[in-house]
Each structure stands twice: as structure tokens, then as C-alpha cells.
Coordinates of C-alpha atoms and ligand atoms in Angstrom, one line a residue:
E1 CA -17.2 -18.4 7.1
K2 CA -13.9 -17.3 8.7
G3 CA -12.4 -20.4 7.3
G4 CA -11.0 -21.5 10.7
Y5 CA -9.4 -18.2 11.5
D6 CA -10.3 -16.2 14.6
H7 CA -11.1 -13.1 12.7
F8 CA -11.9 -12.0 9.1
M9 CA -8.9 -9.7 9.2
L10 CA -6.5 -12.6 9.9
K11 CA -8.2 -14.7 7.2
E12 CA -7.8 -11.8 4.7
I13 CA -4.2 -11.3 5.6
Y14 CA -3.5 -15.0 4.9
E15 CA -5.5 -14.9 1.7
Q16 CA -3.0 -12.5 0.1
P17 CA -0.8 -14.9 -1.8
R18 CA -4.1 -16.0 -3.5
S19 CA -5.7 -12.6 -3.9
I20 CA -2.5 -11.1 -5.5
H21 CA -2.4 -14.1 -7.8
D22 CA -6.0 -13.7 -8.7
C23 CA -5.5 -10.0 -9.4
M24 CA -2.7 -10.8 -11.9
R25 CA -4.5 -13.8 -13.4
G26 CA -4.8 -13.4 -17.2
R27 CA -3.2 -10.0 -17.0
I28 CA 0.4 -10.8 -17.4
N29 CA 1.9 -13.1 -20.0
L30 CA 5.4 -14.0 -19.3
E31 CA 6.0 -15.8 -22.6
D32 CA 4.8 -12.9 -24.8
Q33 CA 6.0 -10.2 -22.4
L34 CA 2.6 -8.6 -22.2
V35 CA 0.5 -6.8 -19.7
S36 CA -3.1 -6.5 -20.6
L37 CA -5.9 -4.9 -18.6
G38 CA -9.1 -5.6 -20.5
G39 CA -11.3 -3.1 -18.6
I40 CA -9.2 -0.1 -19.8
L41 CA -8.4 -1.3 -23.3
E42 CA -10.9 1.0 -25.0
Y43 CA -9.3 4.1 -23.4
K44 CA -5.7 2.8 -23.5
D45 CA -4.4 5.6 -25.8
Q46 CA -5.9 8.3 -23.7
I47 CA -4.4 6.8 -20.5
V48 CA -1.0 6.2 -22.1
N49 CA -0.9 9.8 -23.5
A50 CA -2.2 11.5 -20.3
N51 CA -0.5 14.8 -19.6
R52 CA -1.1 14.1 -15.9
I53 CA -2.6 11.4 -13.7
I54 CA -4.5 12.3 -10.6
F55 CA -5.3 9.7 -8.0
V56 CA -8.3 10.3 -5.8
A57 CA -9.0 8.1 -2.8
C58 CA -9.4 7.9 1.0
G59 CA -7.7 6.0 3.8
T60 CA -5.8 2.9 2.8
S61 CA -6.8 3.4 -0.9
W62 CA -5.1 6.8 -0.7
H63 CA -1.9 5.0 0.5
A64 CA -2.2 2.7 -2.5
G65 CA -2.4 5.9 -4.7
L66 CA 0.9 7.2 -3.1
V67 CA 2.6 3.9 -4.0
G68 CA 1.1 4.4 -7.5
E69 CA 2.8 7.8 -7.7
Y70 CA 6.2 6.2 -7.4
L71 CA 5.4 3.4 -9.8
F72 CA 3.9 5.7 -12.5
E73 CA 6.7 8.2 -12.2
E74 CA 9.4 5.6 -12.3
L75 CA 8.0 3.3 -15.0
A76 CA 5.8 5.5 -17.1
R77 CA 7.3 9.0 -16.5
T78 CA 3.8 10.5 -16.2
P79 CA 3.4 13.3 -13.8
V80 CA 1.2 12.2 -10.9
E81 CA -0.8 13.9 -8.1
V82 CA -2.3 12.0 -5.3
E83 CA -5.3 13.7 -3.7
Y84 CA -7.6 13.0 -0.7
A85 CA -11.0 12.8 -2.4
S86 CA -12.5 14.8 0.5
E87 CA -10.1 17.7 -0.2
F88 CA -10.1 17.5 -3.9
R89 CA -13.9 17.7 -4.1
Y90 CA -14.1 21.0 -2.2
R91 CA -11.3 22.7 -4.0
N92 CA -11.4 24.2 -7.4
P93 CA -8.9 21.8 -8.8
V94 CA -7.2 22.6 -12.1
I95 CA -8.2 19.8 -14.5
N96 CA -7.1 20.2 -18.1
E97 CA -7.9 18.3 -21.2
G98 CA -5.6 15.3 -21.3
D99 CA -5.7 14.7 -17.6
V100 CA -6.8 11.3 -16.3
V101 CA -8.3 10.8 -12.9
I102 CA -7.9 7.3 -11.3
A103 CA -10.2 6.7 -8.4
I104 CA -9.2 3.9 -6.0
S105 CA -11.7 2.3 -3.7
Q106 CA -12.2 -1.1 -2.2
S107 CA -15.9 -0.8 -1.6
G108 CA -16.6 1.5 -4.6
E109 CA -19.1 3.3 -2.3
T110 CA -17.0 5.9 -0.5
A111 CA -19.0 9.1 -0.7
D112 CA -16.1 11.5 -1.0
T113 CA -14.4 9.5 -3.7
L114 CA -17.7 9.4 -5.7
A115 CA -18.1 13.1 -5.4
A116 CA -14.5 13.7 -6.5
I117 CA -15.3 11.6 -9.6
E118 CA -18.4 13.6 -10.4
L119 CA -16.4 16.8 -10.1
A120 CA -13.6 15.7 -12.3
K121 CA -16.1 14.3 -14.8
S122 CA -17.9 17.6 -15.1
K123 CA -14.5 19.2 -16.0
G124 CA -14.0 16.7 -18.8
A125 CA -11.4 14.3 -17.3
L126 CA -11.3 10.7 -18.2
I127 CA -12.1 8.7 -15.1
V128 CA -10.6 5.3 -14.5
G129 CA -11.6 3.2 -11.5
I130 CA -9.7 0.7 -9.4
C131 CA -12.4 -1.0 -7.3
N132 CA -12.8 -4.3 -5.5
V133 CA -16.6 -4.6 -5.5
V134 CA -18.0 -5.4 -8.9
G135 CA -20.9 -3.3 -9.9
S136 CA -20.3 -0.8 -7.1
S137 CA -21.3 2.9 -7.4
I138 CA -17.8 4.0 -8.2
S139 CA -17.3 1.3 -10.8
R140 CA -20.5 2.5 -12.5
A141 CA -19.5 6.2 -12.3
T142 CA -16.2 5.7 -14.1
H143 CA -15.5 5.5 -17.9
C144 CA -13.5 2.4 -17.5
G145 CA -11.4 0.5 -14.9
S146 CA -9.7 -2.5 -13.6
Y147 CA -11.1 -4.6 -10.8
T148 CA -8.8 -5.8 -8.1
H149 CA -10.4 -9.2 -7.8
A150 CA -9.3 -9.7 -4.2
G151 CA -12.6 -11.3 -3.2
P152 CA -14.9 -9.9 -0.5
E153 CA -13.1 -8.0 2.3
I154 CA -15.1 -8.1 5.5
G155 CA -12.7 -6.8 8.1
V156 CA -13.0 -3.1 8.5
A157 CA -9.2 -2.8 8.3
S158 CA -8.3 -3.1 4.7
T159 CA -5.6 -5.6 4.0
K160 CA -5.9 -7.8 0.9
A161 CA -7.6 -5.0 -1.0
F162 CA -4.6 -2.8 -0.5
T163 CA -2.1 -5.3 -1.9
A164 CA -4.4 -5.9 -4.8
Q165 CA -4.7 -2.2 -5.5
V166 CA -1.0 -1.9 -5.5
T167 CA -0.8 -4.9 -7.9
V168 CA -3.2 -3.3 -10.3
L169 CA -1.3 0.0 -10.2
T170 CA 1.9 -1.9 -10.9
L171 CA 0.3 -3.5 -13.9
M172 CA -1.0 -0.2 -15.2
A173 CA 2.4 1.5 -14.8
L174 CA 4.0 -1.4 -16.6
M175 CA 1.4 -1.2 -19.4
I176 CA 1.8 2.5 -19.9
G177 CA 5.6 2.4 -19.6
R178 CA 5.8 -0.4 -22.2
E179 CA 3.6 1.7 -24.6
K180 CA 5.6 4.9 -24.0
D181 CA 8.9 3.1 -24.1
T182 CA 10.0 4.5 -20.8
I183 CA 11.1 1.1 -19.4
S184 CA 13.9 -0.9 -20.8
N185 CA 13.1 -4.4 -22.1
E186 CA 15.3 -5.9 -19.4
R187 CA 13.6 -4.0 -16.6
F188 CA 10.2 -4.9 -18.0
T189 CA 11.0 -8.6 -18.2
R190 CA 12.6 -8.6 -14.7
L191 CA 9.5 -6.8 -13.2
L192 CA 7.1 -9.3 -14.8
I193 CA 9.1 -12.2 -13.4
D194 CA 9.4 -10.6 -10.0
L195 CA 5.7 -9.8 -10.0
H196 CA 4.8 -13.3 -10.9
N197 CA 6.9 -14.5 -7.9
I198 CA 5.3 -12.1 -5.4
P199 CA 2.5 -14.5 -4.1
D200 CA 5.2 -17.1 -3.1
K201 CA 7.2 -14.4 -1.4
V202 CA 4.1 -13.2 0.5
E203 CA 3.5 -16.8 1.5
S204 CA 7.0 -17.0 3.0
V205 CA 6.5 -13.8 5.0
L206 CA 3.4 -15.2 6.6
K207 CA 5.7 -17.9 8.1
S208 CA 7.2 -15.2 10.3
D209 CA 3.9 -14.8 12.1
A210 CA 5.1 -16.4 15.3
K211 CA 8.0 -14.0 15.5
I212 CA 5.7 -11.0 14.8
Q213 CA 3.4 -12.2 17.5
H214 CA 6.3 -12.3 19.9
I215 CA 7.2 -8.7 19.0
A216 CA 3.5 -7.7 19.4
D217 CA 3.6 -9.1 22.9
I218 CA 6.5 -6.8 23.9
Y219 CA 5.0 -3.6 22.5
K220 CA 1.3 -4.2 23.0
D221 CA 1.1 -1.6 25.8
A222 CA 2.9 1.2 24.0
P223 CA 0.9 4.4 24.0
N224 CA 2.5 5.6 20.7
A225 CA 4.4 4.2 17.8
L226 CA 6.3 5.7 14.9
Y227 CA 6.5 4.2 11.4
L228 CA 9.3 5.2 9.0
G229 CA 10.0 4.4 5.4
R230 CA 11.6 6.2 2.4
G231 CA 10.8 6.3 -1.2
I232 CA 8.1 3.8 -2.3
N233 CA 8.1 2.5 1.3
F234 CA 7.0 5.8 2.8
P235 CA 3.4 5.0 2.0
V236 CA 3.9 1.6 3.5
A237 CA 4.9 3.3 6.8
L238 CA 1.7 5.4 6.6
E239 CA -0.4 2.3 6.0
G240 CA 1.3 0.4 8.9
A241 CA 0.5 3.3 11.2
L242 CA -3.1 3.5 10.0
K243 CA -3.6 -0.2 10.6
L244 CA -2.3 0.1 14.2
K245 CA -4.4 3.1 15.0
E246 CA -7.6 1.8 13.7
I247 CA -7.7 -1.6 15.3
S248 CA -5.6 -1.3 18.4
Y249 CA -6.3 2.4 19.3
I250 CA -2.6 3.0 19.8
H251 CA -1.6 6.4 18.5
A252 CA 0.8 5.9 15.6
E253 CA 2.3 8.1 13.0
G254 CA 3.9 7.3 9.6
Y255 CA 6.7 9.5 8.4
P256 CA 9.2 9.6 5.6
A257 CA 12.3 8.5 7.5
A258 CA 14.2 11.7 6.7
E259 CA 11.5 13.9 8.1
M260 CA 12.0 12.4 11.6
K261 CA 14.6 15.0 12.5
H262 CA 12.1 17.8 11.6
G263 CA 9.9 17.0 14.6
P264 CA 8.9 13.5 15.5
I265 CA 12.4 12.7 16.9
A266 CA 11.4 14.7 19.9
L267 CA 9.0 11.9 20.8
I268 CA 11.6 9.2 21.0
D269 CA 12.5 7.7 24.4
E270 CA 13.0 4.2 25.8
E271 CA 9.3 3.5 25.6
M272 CA 8.8 4.4 22.0
P273 CA 8.7 1.7 19.4
T274 CA 9.7 2.8 15.9
V275 CA 8.9 0.5 13.0
V276 CA 11.2 1.0 10.1
I277 CA 11.1 -0.4 6.6
A278 CA 14.9 -0.9 6.0
T279 CA 15.1 -3.2 3.0
K280 CA 18.1 -3.2 0.7
D281 CA 17.1 -0.7 -1.9
A282 CA 18.3 2.7 -3.1
S283 CA 17.7 4.4 0.2
Y284 CA 19.1 1.6 2.4
E285 CA 22.2 3.5 3.7
K286 CA 20.1 6.5 4.6
V287 CA 17.5 4.4 6.4
V288 CA 20.3 2.7 8.4
S289 CA 21.5 6.1 9.6
N290 CA 17.9 7.0 10.5
I291 CA 17.8 3.8 12.6
Q292 CA 21.1 4.9 14.3
E293 CA 19.5 8.2 15.2
V294 CA 16.6 6.4 16.9
K295 CA 18.9 4.1 18.8
A296 CA 21.1 7.0 19.9
R297 CA 18.0 8.3 21.7
K298 CA 17.3 4.9 23.3
G299 CA 14.2 4.2 21.1
K300 CA 13.2 0.7 20.3
V301 CA 13.5 -0.3 16.7
I302 CA 11.5 -3.0 14.8
A303 CA 13.0 -3.3 11.4
I304 CA 11.6 -4.9 8.2
V305 CA 14.8 -6.0 6.4
T306 CA 15.8 -8.0 3.3
K307 CA 16.6 -11.6 4.0
G308 CA 20.3 -12.0 4.9
D309 CA 20.8 -8.5 6.1
S310 CA 23.4 -8.4 8.9
V311 CA 23.8 -4.7 9.3
V312 CA 20.4 -3.7 10.6
S313 CA 20.1 -6.8 12.7
G314 CA 23.1 -5.6 14.6
I315 CA 21.5 -2.3 15.4
A316 CA 17.7 -2.9 15.6
D317 CA 16.0 -4.5 18.6
H318 CA 14.0 -6.8 16.3
V319 CA 14.1 -7.6 12.7
V320 CA 11.6 -9.3 10.4
E321 CA 13.1 -10.6 7.2
I322 CA 11.4 -10.4 3.9
P323 CA 12.6 -11.9 0.6
K324 CA 14.4 -9.8 -2.0
T325 CA 12.5 -8.4 -4.9
D326 CA 12.6 -5.4 -7.3
D327 CA 12.7 -2.2 -5.3
L328 CA 9.4 -1.2 -6.8
L329 CA 7.6 -4.3 -5.6
V330 CA 8.8 -4.2 -2.0
P331 CA 5.5 -2.5 -0.7
L332 CA 3.6 -5.7 -1.7
I333 CA 5.7 -7.7 0.7
A334 CA 6.7 -5.2 3.4
T335 CA 3.1 -4.4 4.1
I336 CA 2.4 -8.0 5.3
P337 CA 4.4 -8.0 8.6
L338 CA 2.9 -4.6 9.5
Q339 CA -0.6 -6.0 9.0
L340 CA 0.2 -8.9 11.3
L341 CA 1.8 -6.8 13.9
S342 CA -1.3 -4.6 14.2
Y343 CA -3.5 -7.6 14.2
H344 CA -1.7 -9.3 17.1
I345 CA -1.4 -6.2 19.1
A346 CA -5.1 -5.5 18.7
V347 CA -6.1 -9.0 19.7
M348 CA -3.8 -8.9 22.7
R349 CA -5.4 -5.6 23.8
G350 CA -8.8 -7.2 23.6
C351 CA -10.0 -5.0 20.8
N352 CA -12.7 -5.9 18.3
V353 CA -10.4 -6.4 15.4
D354 CA -13.0 -6.9 12.6
Q355 CA -15.3 -4.0 13.8
P356 CA -13.2 -1.4 15.5
R357 CA -15.1 1.3 17.4
N358 CA -16.4 4.3 15.4
L359 CA -15.5 2.9 12.0
A360 CA -17.6 1.5 9.2
K361 CA -16.5 -0.7 6.3
S362 CA -17.8 1.7 3.7
V363 CA -18.0 5.4 4.5
T364 CA -21.0 6.4 2.5
V365 CA -21.5 9.7 4.2
E366 CA -19.1 12.6 4.0
Ligands
M6R1 O1 -13.7 1.4 0.2 P1 -12.6 2.5 0.1 O2 -11.4 1.9 -0.3 O3 -13.0 3.7 -0.7 O4 -12.4 3.0 1.6 C1 -11.5 4.0 1.9 C2 -11.3 4.1 3.4 O5 -12.4 4.3 4.1 C3 -10.6 2.8 3.9 O6 -9.5 2.5 3.2 C4 -10.3 2.9 5.4 O7 -9.3 3.8 5.6 C5 -10.0 1.5 6.0 N1 -10.7 1.3 7.2 C6 -8.5 1.4 6.2 O8 -8.2 0.1 6.8

């Protein structure tokens, strides 16, 4: 059942070229330049014309929501808020007519997310679901939604569900942006092509596994780790840190790279590994200076860089190259090496990767 892999998590990491492909299947049409999401068609106008979109989710799904915030703001120009379902449900959130709530959940059974949906529904919001499990409680509680179609995810650490959630969010943002005319035709076309090529790029990143394993071996005994990213890759840093914490029990923090000097920089010494997403995008130069700041304090840097980068490789202790894609799609690729890094470290530390202590696959209690 693990398909020859040692753990479900590794199998699920390796399934991502296929799961991302499955998630897009029938939803993008390169010839006709169309994005169609059948499950939300009936409510399309309401979603396109939303005054505000509020994402509610927990854990990794909340990280997908944060990526969604960048995608929706950039492509659809819709104001977005991203809320922890557990906080949202106990506040007295302001929900107005014309607001749309998008609930993101792999299992579709997370108690806090379900309660957040019920609250928003009682205040009259339209509720859209992004779930992986067909027929789950959340998918039934929403007005409409788009499944992620990633296939069953068994490992407690969410991997392929995350990249599928981000894929669906990209498709939604493209669909809304197209309708609202907030994306140029050129950008729309380029994004469709780049999206179509993501599975092959993910496949090529998986080929760096041996190198990542080597890096894992060097840092497996670190007591702490810092993950940094900027812009749309800030949530990728959060997700990388969460993955390391939950399966290897190493304390890790994700931060927007620029926030480092407001506190976490105090932690940096020779022992401390910092994982940085330093791909060639709008914030590249700034991230390079953040890396220099870490190196000036003798920290160790593991950088995820764009293929062919020669600047960061001269400064960082280790680099993992990923193929170039549109800035907005980098999270789909940059996440992969971080998943592998956590996986290998956890295995080397003798941890139960698929069933980490104290954690359950679906958190059905609050
Ligand atoms: O099933 P859900 O997506 O609603 O689950 C939300 C979180 O419990 C989940 O993402 C959790 O953080 C994972 N263990 C992360 O790997």
C-alpha cells in the first residue's frame, strides 16, 4: 500500500507531480484560454463580485490560505483576510453581505473549521469549500466548492494536499481575475502555460532528493531551525517550519525574512541552520541581504534558489536548485525540498514519520 516507499509521507511527496496534474485536469484549457471550476459555477458571479474574501483554515491548510491571499490580491484584486478557524469562531467577526468565506481543509472534518463555517453561514456569507475528501462534513456544509483531487493522504504531515490546495487557489484567482479583467491577457496566458508545466518541474525537484538527504544528515541534530521567505514564499517558510516541527520534533520557526532583525536574529549562531527561500523574484535582492546578515553572524544557510543562480551559491552553505517559473507559482515548487528535508531529518532521528506523537490526521475535537 505504500507503493514500495518506506513511509506514506514519502510516497505522498513523490506523488505530487501526479496529484497537481490531477487537480488541474479538465480545469484549464490552454487552447481556449479558459479556467473552469465546475463546483463553483453556480455561484461564480457572487464569488467574482465578492467585496472581500475570508479564508478560514487550520495548520497547513491555513498556510495554503496565506498563499491564496497573495494570489487573490495580485490576480483578482479582491481584498483578502486569512483567519485561523479556531480564532475566527470565537470572535465576533464582521461579516457583511457580499463577503465570501472560503474554507480550506484536507480532511473536511476539522472541528474548528466546521464551526467557523457555521458561524459565517449564520451571518449570511456565501461559503466555498476547498476539500480533499469527497463527501466530508465540510464539503457538505458549504454552498459550493472545488475538490483538490489529490487522492487519499495518509501521512499525518500534509504534503500533496497542500500543493493541491495551492493549485486550486491559483485556478480560482485566475478565474476571478479573468472575469474582473484584473489580469492582462499576456499574464493570464503565461500563467496557464507555467501552471501546466508545474508537474514536470516538481518531478525535476524530486531528483534533488539525494542532495537534500545529505543536507539532512548534517543538520539532523540541530535543536532549532529558522525558515525565512518573503512575499508569496513567506507562507512556504511557515509550512517548512511546521513540517520540521511536527515530524522531527525540532523546534522551528517560520518568519518573513525582513522580520528577522526584529527578534529572531538573536538566535543565530554557528549551530543554527536557517532555511531561506531565495528564488529569483521581486524580493530576491532583499533576501540576498538577509542571507548575508545570517552569514555575518556565522549562521548556517540552506537556500532554495532558482536554477543557475550563482550569487546565493557563493554565500550560502548549501543550495537546492529549483526550476524557474512565474513568481506566483514558486510556492508549488519551493515547498517540495522543504518537505523532503523534514522527512529525511525525521527518519534519521528515528521518529515515527507517518504518525508523529500527539497528532491525529483529522482534528475533530477543538
Ligand atoms: O484536514 P485539515 O486540512 O482541515 O487539517 C488542518 C490541520 O490539522 C493540518 O493541516 C495539520 O496542521 C497537519 N498535520 C499539517 O501537516
